[in-house]
mmCIF file of C-alpha atoms in Angstrom:
data_model
loop_
_atom_site.group_PDB
_atom_site.id
_atom_site.type_symbol
_atom_site.label_atom_id
_atom_site.label_comp_id
_atom_site.label_asym_id
_atom_site.label_seq_id
_atom_site.Cartn_x
_atom_site.Cartn_y
_atom_site.Cartn_z
ATOM 1 C CA MET A 294 20.833 -18.467 42.206
ATOM 2 C CA ALA A 295 20.299 -14.916 44.147
ATOM 3 C CA VAL A 296 23.599 -13.270 44.717
ATOM 4 C CA SER A 297 23.418 -13.630 48.622
ATOM 5 C CA ASP A 298 22.762 -17.378 47.395
ATOM 6 C CA ARG A 299 26.003 -17.751 45.874
ATOM 7 C CA ILE A 300 28.073 -15.546 48.088
ATOM 8 C CA LEU A 301 27.429 -17.533 50.935
ATOM 9 C CA LYS A 302 27.937 -20.443 49.381
ATOM 10 C CA GLY A 303 31.382 -19.262 48.336
ATOM 11 C CA PHE A 304 31.686 -18.560 52.170
ATOM 12 C CA GLY A 305 30.415 -21.728 53.314
ATOM 13 C CA VAL A 306 27.857 -19.850 55.078
ATOM 14 C CA LYS A 307 24.293 -20.803 55.858
ATOM 15 C CA VAL A 308 23.181 -18.084 57.775
ATOM 16 C CA ALA A 309 23.554 -14.406 57.429
ATOM 17 C CA ASN A 310 21.555 -10.705 57.587
ATOM 18 C CA GLU A 311 20.967 -9.419 54.264
ATOM 19 C CA LEU A 312 19.874 -5.973 53.048
ATOM 20 C CA VAL A 313 19.478 -5.120 48.932
ATOM 21 C CA ILE A 314 19.307 -1.814 47.334
ATOM 22 C CA ARG A 315 18.541 0.182 44.415
ATOM 23 C CA PRO A 316 20.006 2.995 44.765
ATOM 24 C CA LEU A 317 19.276 4.635 41.543
ATOM 25 C CA SER A 318 17.428 2.504 39.186
ATOM 26 C CA LYS A 319 17.427 -0.963 38.450
ATOM 27 C CA ALA A 320 20.880 -2.504 39.647
ATOM 28 C CA ARG A 321 21.068 -3.393 43.258
ATOM 29 C CA LEU A 322 23.459 -3.758 45.904
ATOM 30 C CA THR A 323 23.151 -7.000 48.129
ATOM 31 C CA VAL A 324 24.926 -6.443 51.777
ATOM 32 C CA LEU A 325 25.463 -8.849 53.679
ATOM 33 C CA GLU A 326 26.237 -9.623 57.500
ATOM 34 C CA PHE A 327 27.845 -12.654 58.238
ATOM 35 C CA GLU A 328 30.546 -14.307 60.477
ATOM 36 C CA LEU A 329 32.731 -18.078 60.719
ATOM 37 C CA ALA A 330 35.130 -19.943 62.656
ATOM 38 C CA CYS A 331 37.354 -21.653 61.483
ATOM 39 C CA GLU A 332 39.420 -24.062 63.192
ATOM 40 C CA LYS A 333 41.342 -24.694 60.289
ATOM 41 C CA ASP A 334 42.242 -22.822 56.841
ATOM 42 C CA HIS A 335 39.231 -22.600 55.237
ATOM 43 C CA ARG A 336 38.720 -22.087 51.160
ATOM 44 C CA VAL A 337 36.572 -19.696 49.955
ATOM 45 C CA GLU A 338 35.790 -19.807 46.020
ATOM 46 C CA LEU A 339 33.326 -17.083 44.557
ATOM 47 C CA GLU A 340 32.058 -17.241 41.177
ATOM 48 C CA ARG A 341 32.740 -15.240 38.318
ATOM 49 C CA ASP A 342 30.634 -12.635 37.923
ATOM 50 C CA ASP A 343 30.204 -8.909 36.047
ATOM 51 C CA ALA A 344 30.440 -7.505 39.535
ATOM 52 C CA PHE A 345 32.691 -6.559 42.649
ATOM 53 C CA LEU A 346 32.363 -7.454 46.092
ATOM 54 C CA LEU A 347 33.420 -5.219 48.905
ATOM 55 C CA MET A 348 34.230 -6.131 52.421
ATOM 56 C CA LEU A 349 34.202 -4.389 55.544
ATOM 57 C CA TYR A 350 36.114 -6.433 58.037
ATOM 58 C CA LEU A 351 33.985 -6.132 61.514
ATOM 59 C CA VAL A 352 36.977 -8.124 63.545
ATOM 60 C CA ASP A 353 40.638 -8.694 63.112
ATOM 61 C CA VAL A 354 40.753 -11.352 60.205
ATOM 62 C CA GLU A 355 43.221 -13.334 58.647
ATOM 63 C CA HIS A 356 43.365 -14.997 55.020
ATOM 64 C CA ALA A 357 45.537 -15.765 52.102
ATOM 65 C CA ASP A 358 44.648 -15.158 48.487
ATOM 66 C CA ILE A 359 44.335 -18.496 46.284
ATOM 67 C CA LEU A 360 45.652 -17.829 42.796
ATOM 68 C CA ALA A 361 44.625 -19.036 39.766
ATOM 69 C CA ASP A 362 47.357 -21.881 39.388
ATOM 70 C CA GLN A 363 45.856 -22.714 43.170
ATOM 71 C CA ARG A 364 49.147 -21.555 44.640
ATOM 72 C CA LEU A 365 48.811 -19.436 48.279
ATOM 73 C CA THR A 366 50.085 -16.077 48.729
ATOM 74 C CA PRO A 367 51.567 -15.690 52.527
ATOM 75 C CA VAL A 368 48.606 -14.791 55.090
ATOM 76 C CA LYS A 369 48.131 -11.259 55.962
ATOM 77 C CA ARG A 370 46.353 -9.614 58.835
ATOM 78 C CA TYR A 371 43.879 -7.283 57.829
ATOM 79 C CA PRO A 372 42.533 -5.108 60.928
ATOM 80 C CA ARG A 373 39.510 -4.777 62.451
ATOM 81 C CA GLY A 374 37.849 -1.189 60.110
ATOM 82 C CA SER A 375 39.588 -1.832 57.089
ATOM 83 C CA ILE A 376 38.562 -3.145 53.546
ATOM 84 C CA CYS A 377 39.781 -5.261 50.438
ATOM 85 C CA LEU A 378 37.720 -4.163 47.296
ATOM 86 C CA VAL A 379 38.163 -7.187 44.709
ATOM 87 C CA SER A 380 36.784 -7.982 41.244
ATOM 88 C CA LEU A 381 34.536 -10.904 40.863
ATOM 89 C CA ARG A 382 35.042 -10.708 36.785
ATOM 90 C CA GLU A 383 37.583 -14.077 36.777
ATOM 91 C CA GLY A 384 36.039 -15.043 40.762
ATOM 92 C CA ALA A 385 38.274 -14.929 44.067
ATOM 93 C CA ALA A 386 38.938 -17.342 46.382
ATOM 94 C CA ILE A 387 40.799 -16.646 49.630
ATOM 95 C CA SER A 388 41.620 -19.114 52.235
ATOM 96 C CA ILE A 389 40.276 -17.690 55.995
ATOM 97 C CA ARG A 390 42.146 -18.638 59.372
ATOM 98 C CA GLY A 391 40.866 -18.412 62.353
ATOM 99 C CA ARG A 392 37.557 -16.161 62.752
ATOM 100 C CA PHE A 393 35.785 -13.957 60.455
ATOM 101 C CA GLU A 394 33.669 -11.250 60.327
ATOM 102 C CA ALA A 395 32.490 -9.162 57.729
ATOM 103 C CA LEU A 396 29.987 -6.685 56.196
ATOM 104 C CA ALA A 397 30.196 -8.112 52.535
ATOM 105 C CA VAL A 398 28.238 -5.588 49.324
ATOM 106 C CA HIS A 399 28.267 -6.658 46.191
ATOM 107 C CA ILE A 400 28.453 -4.284 43.248
ATOM 108 C CA PRO A 401 27.574 -5.384 40.027
ATOM 109 C CA THR A 402 29.049 -2.988 36.943
ATOM 110 C CA ALA A 403 25.568 -2.067 36.328
ATOM 111 C CA HIS A 404 25.879 0.576 38.566
ATOM 112 C CA PHE A 405 28.478 2.468 36.826
ATOM 113 C CA LEU A 406 25.879 3.312 33.429
ATOM 114 C CA GLU A 407 23.518 4.135 36.294
ATOM 115 C CA LEU A 408 25.791 6.744 38.119
ATOM 116 C CA THR A 409 26.364 8.482 35.008
ATOM 117 C CA ALA A 410 23.371 8.051 33.505
ATOM 118 C CA GLN A 411 21.443 9.197 36.259
ATOM 119 C CA ALA A 412 23.393 10.698 38.889
ATOM 120 C CA GLY A 413 25.370 12.701 36.398
ATOM 121 C CA GLU A 414 28.747 11.333 37.720
ATOM 122 C CA PRO A 415 31.847 11.044 35.489
ATOM 123 C CA ASP A 416 32.164 8.129 33.209
ATOM 124 C CA ILE A 417 34.210 5.043 34.828
ATOM 125 C CA GLU A 418 34.442 1.110 33.827
ATOM 126 C CA ASN A 419 36.637 0.042 36.641
ATOM 127 C CA PHE A 420 37.787 0.217 40.093
ATOM 128 C CA SER A 421 40.916 -0.048 41.712
ATOM 129 C CA ILE A 422 41.752 -3.343 43.462
ATOM 130 C CA CYS A 423 42.766 -2.509 47.041
ATOM 131 C CA ARG A 424 43.334 -5.299 50.249
ATOM 132 C CA GLY A 425 44.069 -3.791 53.780
ATOM 133 C CA VAL A 426 42.810 0.001 53.179
ATOM 134 C CA ASP A 427 41.560 2.071 55.913
ATOM 135 C CA ASP A 428 38.608 3.703 54.729
ATOM 136 C CA PRO A 429 36.765 5.719 57.278
ATOM 137 C CA VAL A 430 33.629 6.441 54.708
ATOM 138 C CA VAL A 431 33.108 3.371 54.163
ATOM 139 C CA ARG A 432 33.403 2.399 57.782
ATOM 140 C CA ASN A 433 31.111 4.843 59.090
ATOM 141 C CA ILE A 434 28.450 4.112 56.334
ATOM 142 C CA GLY A 435 29.150 0.413 57.348
ATOM 143 C CA ALA A 436 28.110 1.575 60.644
ATOM 144 C CA ALA A 437 24.730 3.129 59.068
ATOM 145 C CA LEU A 438 23.689 -0.057 57.741
ATOM 146 C CA MET A 439 24.197 -2.379 60.565
ATOM 147 C CA PRO A 440 21.777 -1.293 62.335
ATOM 148 C CA MET A 441 19.159 -1.033 59.389
ATOM 149 C CA PHE A 442 18.844 -5.410 59.255
ATOM 150 C CA ALA A 443 16.634 -4.929 62.061
ATOM 151 C CA MET A 444 14.731 -1.788 61.410
ATOM 152 C CA PRO A 445 10.638 -2.287 60.081
ATOM 153 C CA ASP A 446 10.692 -2.543 56.310
ATOM 154 C CA GLU A 447 9.155 1.281 55.709
ATOM 155 C CA VAL A 448 11.949 3.001 57.457
ATOM 156 C CA ARG A 449 14.578 1.227 56.008
ATOM 157 C CA ASP A 450 13.399 0.893 52.865
ATOM 158 C CA THR A 451 13.150 4.879 52.668
ATOM 159 C CA LEU A 452 17.228 5.953 54.211
ATOM 160 C CA LEU A 453 18.568 2.438 52.090
ATOM 161 C CA PRO A 454 18.639 4.205 48.763
ATOM 162 C CA HIS A 455 20.372 7.486 50.196
ATOM 163 C CA ILE A 456 22.957 5.550 51.654
ATOM 164 C CA GLY A 457 23.578 2.923 48.579
ATOM 165 C CA LEU A 458 23.931 6.459 46.219
ATOM 166 C CA ALA A 459 26.209 7.357 49.368
ATOM 167 C CA LEU A 460 28.524 4.753 49.183
ATOM 168 C CA LEU A 461 28.664 4.040 44.772
ATOM 169 C CA ALA A 462 29.933 7.477 44.614
ATOM 170 C CA HIS A 463 32.718 7.783 47.342
ATOM 171 C CA LEU A 464 33.819 4.337 45.863
ATOM 172 C CA ALA A 465 33.687 5.901 42.259
ATOM 173 C CA HIS A 466 35.666 9.069 43.612
ATOM 174 C CA ARG A 467 37.955 7.694 45.431
ATOM 175 C CA TYR A 468 38.974 3.949 43.345
ATOM 176 C CA GLY A 469 36.795 4.684 39.784
ATOM 177 C CA GLN A 470 38.963 3.921 37.039
ATOM 178 C CA SER A 471 37.698 6.292 33.932
ATOM 179 C CA PRO A 472 37.623 5.325 30.506
ATOM 180 C CA ARG A 473 40.813 6.955 27.990
ATOM 181 C CA GLN A 474 40.325 10.475 27.955
ATOM 182 C CA HIS A 475 40.701 12.694 25.196
ATOM 183 C CA LEU A 476 41.374 16.771 25.352
ATOM 184 C CA ALA A 477 39.244 19.214 23.209
ATOM 185 C CA GLU A 478 41.144 21.140 20.727
ATOM 186 C CA SER A 479 41.809 24.058 22.772
ATOM 187 C CA GLY A 480 43.763 21.766 24.973
ATOM 188 C CA ARG A 481 41.636 22.118 28.101
ATOM 189 C CA LEU A 482 39.657 19.451 30.088
ATOM 190 C CA THR A 483 36.107 19.804 29.727
ATOM 191 C CA ALA A 484 33.623 20.571 32.573
ATOM 192 C CA MET A 485 33.176 16.993 33.262
ATOM 193 C CA GLN A 486 36.715 15.594 33.124
ATOM 194 C CA GLU A 487 37.656 18.605 35.490
ATOM 195 C CA ARG A 488 35.051 17.363 37.663
ATOM 196 C CA ARG A 489 36.089 13.662 37.817
ATOM 197 C CA VAL A 490 40.077 15.104 38.245
ATOM 198 C CA LYS A 491 39.117 17.217 41.568
ATOM 199 C CA MET A 492 36.471 14.263 42.842
ATOM 200 C CA TYR A 493 39.352 11.878 42.852
ATOM 201 C CA MET A 494 41.857 14.303 44.717
ATOM 202 C CA THR A 495 39.186 15.261 47.001
ATOM 203 C CA ALA A 496 38.558 11.957 47.815
ATOM 204 C CA ASN A 497 42.028 10.684 48.095
ATOM 205 C CA LEU A 498 43.513 13.272 50.170
ATOM 206 C CA SER A 499 43.927 11.626 53.266
ATOM 207 C CA ARG A 500 46.769 9.571 51.370
ATOM 208 C CA SER A 501 49.962 9.873 49.524
ATOM 209 C CA ILE A 502 48.704 10.100 45.548
ATOM 210 C CA THR A 503 51.203 11.055 42.742
ATOM 211 C CA LEU A 504 50.516 12.571 39.440
ATOM 212 C CA THR A 505 51.047 8.938 37.733
ATOM 213 C CA ASP A 506 47.548 7.751 40.167
ATOM 214 C CA ILE A 507 45.814 10.802 39.239
ATOM 215 C CA ALA A 508 46.248 10.345 35.930
ATOM 216 C CA ALA A 509 45.753 6.455 35.583
ATOM 217 C CA ALA A 510 42.318 6.682 37.467
ATOM 218 C CA THR A 511 41.139 10.182 35.380
ATOM 219 C CA GLY A 512 42.437 7.804 31.928
ATOM 220 C CA PHE A 513 44.974 10.594 31.015
ATOM 221 C CA ASP A 514 48.812 10.786 30.615
ATOM 222 C CA VAL A 515 50.180 12.709 33.145
ATOM 223 C CA ALA A 516 52.333 14.605 30.123
ATOM 224 C CA VAL A 517 48.549 15.574 28.919
ATOM 225 C CA LEU A 518 46.826 16.015 31.898
ATOM 226 C CA CYS A 519 49.264 18.358 34.062
ATOM 227 C CA PRO A 520 49.576 21.318 31.300
ATOM 228 C CA ALA A 521 45.841 20.476 30.653
ATOM 229 C CA PHE A 522 44.901 21.201 34.080
ATOM 230 C CA GLU A 523 46.859 24.163 34.646
ATOM 231 C CA ALA A 524 45.170 25.640 31.443
ATOM 232 C CA THR A 525 41.969 25.006 32.675
ATOM 233 C CA THR A 526 42.115 25.938 36.484
ATOM 234 C CA GLY A 527 44.822 28.339 36.792
ATOM 235 C CA GLN A 528 46.854 26.235 39.173
ATOM 236 C CA THR A 529 49.443 23.110 38.938
ATOM 237 C CA ILE A 530 48.175 19.813 40.113
ATOM 238 C CA GLU A 531 50.552 20.191 43.106
ATOM 239 C CA THR A 532 49.503 23.730 43.841
ATOM 240 C CA TRP A 533 45.432 22.625 43.961
ATOM 241 C CA LEU A 534 46.131 19.497 46.102
ATOM 242 C CA LEU A 535 48.185 21.366 48.424
ATOM 243 C CA GLN A 536 45.715 24.305 49.053
ATOM 244 C CA SER A 537 42.542 21.289 49.282
ATOM 245 C CA ARG A 538 44.787 19.875 52.113
ATOM 246 C CA ILE A 539 45.530 23.060 53.936
ATOM 247 C CA GLU A 540 41.586 23.445 53.915
ATOM 248 C CA ARG A 541 40.623 20.204 55.031
ATOM 249 C CA ALA A 542 43.329 20.760 58.062
ATOM 250 C CA LYS A 543 41.659 24.156 58.751
ATOM 251 C CA SER A 544 38.689 22.481 59.178
ATOM 252 C CA TYR A 545 39.904 19.957 61.508
ATOM 253 C CA LEU A 546 42.057 22.489 63.559
ATOM 254 C CA GLY A 547 38.495 24.434 63.688
ATOM 255 C CA LYS A 548 36.662 22.055 65.902
ATOM 256 C CA GLY A 549 39.859 21.274 68.175
ATOM 257 C CA GLY A 550 39.734 17.662 69.128
ATOM 258 C CA ASP A 551 42.249 16.131 67.163
ATOM 259 C CA ASN A 552 46.004 16.455 68.012
ATOM 260 C CA VAL A 553 48.207 18.629 64.827
ATOM 261 C CA ALA A 554 49.928 14.944 64.254
ATOM 262 C CA ASP A 555 46.663 13.498 63.528
ATOM 263 C CA VAL A 556 45.371 15.961 61.687
ATOM 264 C CA ALA A 557 48.547 15.887 59.179
ATOM 265 C CA ALA A 558 47.687 12.236 58.729
ATOM 266 C CA ALA A 559 44.142 12.704 58.162
ATOM 267 C CA CYS A 560 45.057 15.251 55.247
ATOM 268 C CA GLY A 561 47.889 13.262 53.431
ATOM 269 C CA PHE A 562 50.787 14.639 54.622
ATOM 270 C CA MET A 563 53.993 13.234 55.210
ATOM 271 C CA ASP A 564 54.986 14.022 58.775
ATOM 272 C CA GLU A 565 53.570 17.013 61.711
ATOM 273 C CA HIS A 566 57.034 18.700 60.356
ATOM 274 C CA ARG A 567 56.253 19.190 56.892
ATOM 275 C CA PHE A 568 52.587 20.012 57.736
ATOM 276 C CA GLU A 569 53.923 22.544 59.676
ATOM 277 C CA MET A 570 56.078 23.919 57.455
ATOM 278 C CA GLU A 571 53.917 23.633 54.048
ATOM 279 C CA PHE A 572 51.323 25.055 56.204
ATOM 280 C CA LYS A 573 52.655 27.686 57.658
ATOM 281 C CA ALA A 574 54.065 28.707 54.088
ATOM 282 C CA VAL A 575 50.862 29.397 53.099
ATOM 283 C CA VAL A 576 48.634 30.318 55.723
ATOM 284 C CA GLY A 577 51.523 32.607 57.177
ATOM 285 C CA MET A 578 51.269 31.166 60.707
ATOM 286 C CA THR A 579 51.685 27.453 62.299
ATOM 287 C CA PRO A 580 48.703 25.349 62.549
ATOM 288 C CA GLN A 581 49.217 26.169 66.612
ATOM 289 C CA GLN A 582 47.903 29.889 66.157
ATOM 290 C CA TRP A 583 45.676 29.320 64.159
ATOM 291 C CA ARG A 584 43.832 26.888 65.865
ATOM 292 C CA LEU A 585 44.150 29.679 68.837
ATOM 293 C CA ARG A 586 42.743 32.320 66.629
ATOM 294 C CA ASN A 587 39.639 30.192 65.214
ATOM 295 C CA ARG A 588 38.702 27.388 67.451
ATOM 296 C CA HIS A 589 34.465 26.986 66.855
#
């Protein structure tokens, strides 16, 4: 049975818009856009598969997870534009309540190997599971995919591999879990290890991440990663993160559209006051002063 048929059967849907993308070689992404209107709780059961399912919600939705012992978790509301990323290795089941409309992307784990072998990306072996996350990159890629369903084949087939690769790379950078890593005898990170650590941090600048998060995602223990990163780059992880957040903040401030509180949130600062204090300590002036001098 085709991937799309299995997913639609699991959701109890007969009709959907479909795209099939080969970003690199043999592995395919299957993208489905569909909707449900459930007058009563609607059970969804997806078969076991060596793959992940990414859901981008196109409306506010409500559903509960169905656990292995068939108990239901409390119903949660997932806002329009948020995402869920779940593993299908043990199957998955939810109970939907009310209207449901989403863009679903089926991602076989075979893409992990192709990303490393053909795109030069650092090795990953898993994705972190997430539910209800606000991910502007996925949301923008979803918006780029929506018109593709109605495009002529010759136009669509030219664009889709690039969009698919951008989606895979983003998911790998932000949610990828690297295999267990070992340092070289020098005690420093290899070039690929350094790249993976920096990629993960860059992809997660907009949210609060801990040293434990970074180490777990990149295959290290905290006690190993921190001195190795400093020995390799000459900076602590905390310093590198702060400087990267400040540089991102400058790019937003220079455009002039966002208020300071929104810039602080978009760059992962705890609040506006903390942002202003740390920005001034690094740059020597407040964000407002820097914006006045550097507005594009």
